[in-house]
mmCIF file of C-alpha atoms in Angstrom:
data_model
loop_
_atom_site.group_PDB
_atom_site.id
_atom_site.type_symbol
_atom_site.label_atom_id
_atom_site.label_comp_id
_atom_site.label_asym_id
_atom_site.label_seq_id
_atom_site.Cartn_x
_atom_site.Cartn_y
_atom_site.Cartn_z
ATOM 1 C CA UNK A 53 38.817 15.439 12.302
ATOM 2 C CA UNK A 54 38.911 18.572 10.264
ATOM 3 C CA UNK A 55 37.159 21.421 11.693
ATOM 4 C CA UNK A 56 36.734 25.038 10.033
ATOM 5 C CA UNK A 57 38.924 27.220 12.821
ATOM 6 C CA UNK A 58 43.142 26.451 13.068
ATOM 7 C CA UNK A 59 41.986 26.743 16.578
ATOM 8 C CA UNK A 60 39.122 23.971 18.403
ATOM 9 C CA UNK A 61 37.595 25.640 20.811
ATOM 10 C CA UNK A 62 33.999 23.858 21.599
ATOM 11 C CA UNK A 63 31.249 25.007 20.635
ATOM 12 C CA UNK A 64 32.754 27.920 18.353
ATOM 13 C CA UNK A 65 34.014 25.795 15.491
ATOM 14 C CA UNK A 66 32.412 23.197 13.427
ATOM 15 C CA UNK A 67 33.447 19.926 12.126
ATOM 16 C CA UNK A 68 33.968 20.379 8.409
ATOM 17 C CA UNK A 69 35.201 16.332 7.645
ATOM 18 C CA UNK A 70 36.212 13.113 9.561
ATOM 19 C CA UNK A 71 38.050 10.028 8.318
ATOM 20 C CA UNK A 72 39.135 7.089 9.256
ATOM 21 C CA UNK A 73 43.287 6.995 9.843
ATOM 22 C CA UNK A 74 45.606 4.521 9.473
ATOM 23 C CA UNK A 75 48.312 5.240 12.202
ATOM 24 C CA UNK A 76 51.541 5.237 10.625
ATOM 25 C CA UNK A 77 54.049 2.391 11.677
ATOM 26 C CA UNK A 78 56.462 4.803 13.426
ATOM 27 C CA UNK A 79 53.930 6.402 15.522
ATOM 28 C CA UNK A 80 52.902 3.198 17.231
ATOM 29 C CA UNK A 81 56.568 2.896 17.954
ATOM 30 C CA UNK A 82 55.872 6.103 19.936
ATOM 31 C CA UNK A 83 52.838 4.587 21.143
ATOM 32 C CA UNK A 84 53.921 1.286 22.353
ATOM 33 C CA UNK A 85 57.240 3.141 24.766
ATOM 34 C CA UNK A 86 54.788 4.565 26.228
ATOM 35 C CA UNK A 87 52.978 1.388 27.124
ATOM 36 C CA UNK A 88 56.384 -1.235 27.581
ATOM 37 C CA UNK A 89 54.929 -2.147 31.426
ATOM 38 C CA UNK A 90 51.376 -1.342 31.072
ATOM 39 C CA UNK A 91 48.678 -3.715 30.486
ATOM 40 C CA UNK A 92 45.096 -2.677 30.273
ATOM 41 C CA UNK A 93 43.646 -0.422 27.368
ATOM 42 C CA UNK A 94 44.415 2.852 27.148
ATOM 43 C CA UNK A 95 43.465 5.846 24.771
ATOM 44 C CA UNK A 96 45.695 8.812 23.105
ATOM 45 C CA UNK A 97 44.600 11.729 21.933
ATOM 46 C CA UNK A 98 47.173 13.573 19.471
ATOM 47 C CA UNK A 99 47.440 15.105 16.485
ATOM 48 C CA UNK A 100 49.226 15.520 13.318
ATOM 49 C CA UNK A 101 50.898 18.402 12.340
ATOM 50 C CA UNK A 102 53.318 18.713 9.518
ATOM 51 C CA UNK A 103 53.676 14.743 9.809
ATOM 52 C CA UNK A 104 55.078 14.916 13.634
ATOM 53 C CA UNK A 105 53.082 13.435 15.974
ATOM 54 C CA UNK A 106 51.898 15.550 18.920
ATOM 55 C CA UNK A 107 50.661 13.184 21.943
ATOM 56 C CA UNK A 108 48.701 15.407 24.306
ATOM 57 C CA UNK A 109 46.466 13.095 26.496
ATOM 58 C CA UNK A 110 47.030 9.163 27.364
ATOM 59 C CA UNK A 111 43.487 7.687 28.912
ATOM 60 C CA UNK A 112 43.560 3.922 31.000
ATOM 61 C CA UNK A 113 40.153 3.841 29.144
ATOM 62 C CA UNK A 114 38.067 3.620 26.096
ATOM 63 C CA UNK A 115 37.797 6.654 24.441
ATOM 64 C CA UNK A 116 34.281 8.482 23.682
ATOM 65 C CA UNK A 117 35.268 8.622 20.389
ATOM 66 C CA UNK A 118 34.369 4.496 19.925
ATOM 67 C CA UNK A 119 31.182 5.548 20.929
ATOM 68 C CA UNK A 120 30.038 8.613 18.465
ATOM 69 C CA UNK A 121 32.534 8.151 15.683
ATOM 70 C CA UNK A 122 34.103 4.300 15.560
ATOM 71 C CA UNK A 123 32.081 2.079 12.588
ATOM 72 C CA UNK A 124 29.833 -0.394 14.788
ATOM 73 C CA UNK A 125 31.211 -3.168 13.000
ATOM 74 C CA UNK A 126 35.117 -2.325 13.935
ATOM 75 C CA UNK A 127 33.455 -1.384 17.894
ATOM 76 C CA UNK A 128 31.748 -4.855 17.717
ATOM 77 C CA UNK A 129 34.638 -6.323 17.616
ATOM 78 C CA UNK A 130 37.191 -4.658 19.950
ATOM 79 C CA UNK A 131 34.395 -5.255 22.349
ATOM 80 C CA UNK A 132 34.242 -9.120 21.395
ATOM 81 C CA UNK A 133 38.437 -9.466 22.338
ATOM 82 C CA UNK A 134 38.102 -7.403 25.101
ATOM 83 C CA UNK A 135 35.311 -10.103 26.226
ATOM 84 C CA UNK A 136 37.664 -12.705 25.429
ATOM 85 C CA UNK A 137 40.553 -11.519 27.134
ATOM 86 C CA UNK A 138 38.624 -11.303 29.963
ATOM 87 C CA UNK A 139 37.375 -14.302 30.625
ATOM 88 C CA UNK A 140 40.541 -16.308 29.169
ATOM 89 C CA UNK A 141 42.981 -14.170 31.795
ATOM 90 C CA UNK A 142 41.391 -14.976 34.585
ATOM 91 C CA UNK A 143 42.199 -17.578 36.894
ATOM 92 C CA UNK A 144 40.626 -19.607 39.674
ATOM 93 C CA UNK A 145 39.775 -16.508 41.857
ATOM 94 C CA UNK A 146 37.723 -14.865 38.853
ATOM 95 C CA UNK A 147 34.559 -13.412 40.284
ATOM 96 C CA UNK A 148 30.934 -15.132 40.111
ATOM 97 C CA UNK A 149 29.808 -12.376 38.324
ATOM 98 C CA UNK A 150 32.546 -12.294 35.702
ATOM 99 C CA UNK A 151 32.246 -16.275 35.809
ATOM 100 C CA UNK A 152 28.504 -16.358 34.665
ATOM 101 C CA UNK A 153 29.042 -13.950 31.887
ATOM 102 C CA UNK A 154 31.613 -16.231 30.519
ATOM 103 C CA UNK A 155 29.450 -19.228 30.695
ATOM 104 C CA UNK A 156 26.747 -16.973 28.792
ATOM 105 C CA UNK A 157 28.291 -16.549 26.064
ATOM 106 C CA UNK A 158 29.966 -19.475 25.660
ATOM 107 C CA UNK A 159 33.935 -18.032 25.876
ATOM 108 C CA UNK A 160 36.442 -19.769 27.212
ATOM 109 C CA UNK A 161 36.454 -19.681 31.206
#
């Protein structure tokens, strides 16, 4: 996001642009230490400045931003392997509930 103040403080600035970002190699390096023994999704929020990365939140959740800002398409399908990897990781004590959605839609139980 590009917004028309140095400084974001909401509602006083606007958004001027938005673009979708490749993260660079090296900063999922930086990413994935933080995660060695996690498992779950998570969500960073950081920025760039001068090229150095600047990690300043770490959510165990999706981030709003798939919601408002994420093409539907790419959200479509992060939600699709998230479905997947839900019903494929679980084992005989998976609950009814989570057992019948798997049978609905036909991925692996």
């Amino acid at each position: 996001y590009e917004y028309d103040s140095e400084t974001y403080v909401w509602p006083r600035c606007r958004g001027v642009s938005k673009s979708l970002y490749s993260v660079p190699h090296g900063h999922l390096k930086i990413f994935e230490q933080f995660l060695e023994s996690y498992s779950g999704i998570c969500n960073f929020n950081y920025k760039v400045r001068d090229g150095e990365l600047r990690i300043f939140e770490l959510n165990t959740r999706i981030g709003g931003d798939l919601a408002v800002d994420a093409p539907r398409e790419r959200a479509r399908r992060l939600f699709e392997k998230l479905d997947a990897h839900w019903c494929i990781s679980s084992n005989d004590t998976m609950p009814e509930k989570q057992f019948a959605f798997c049978r609905s839609t036909g991925l692996p139980q």
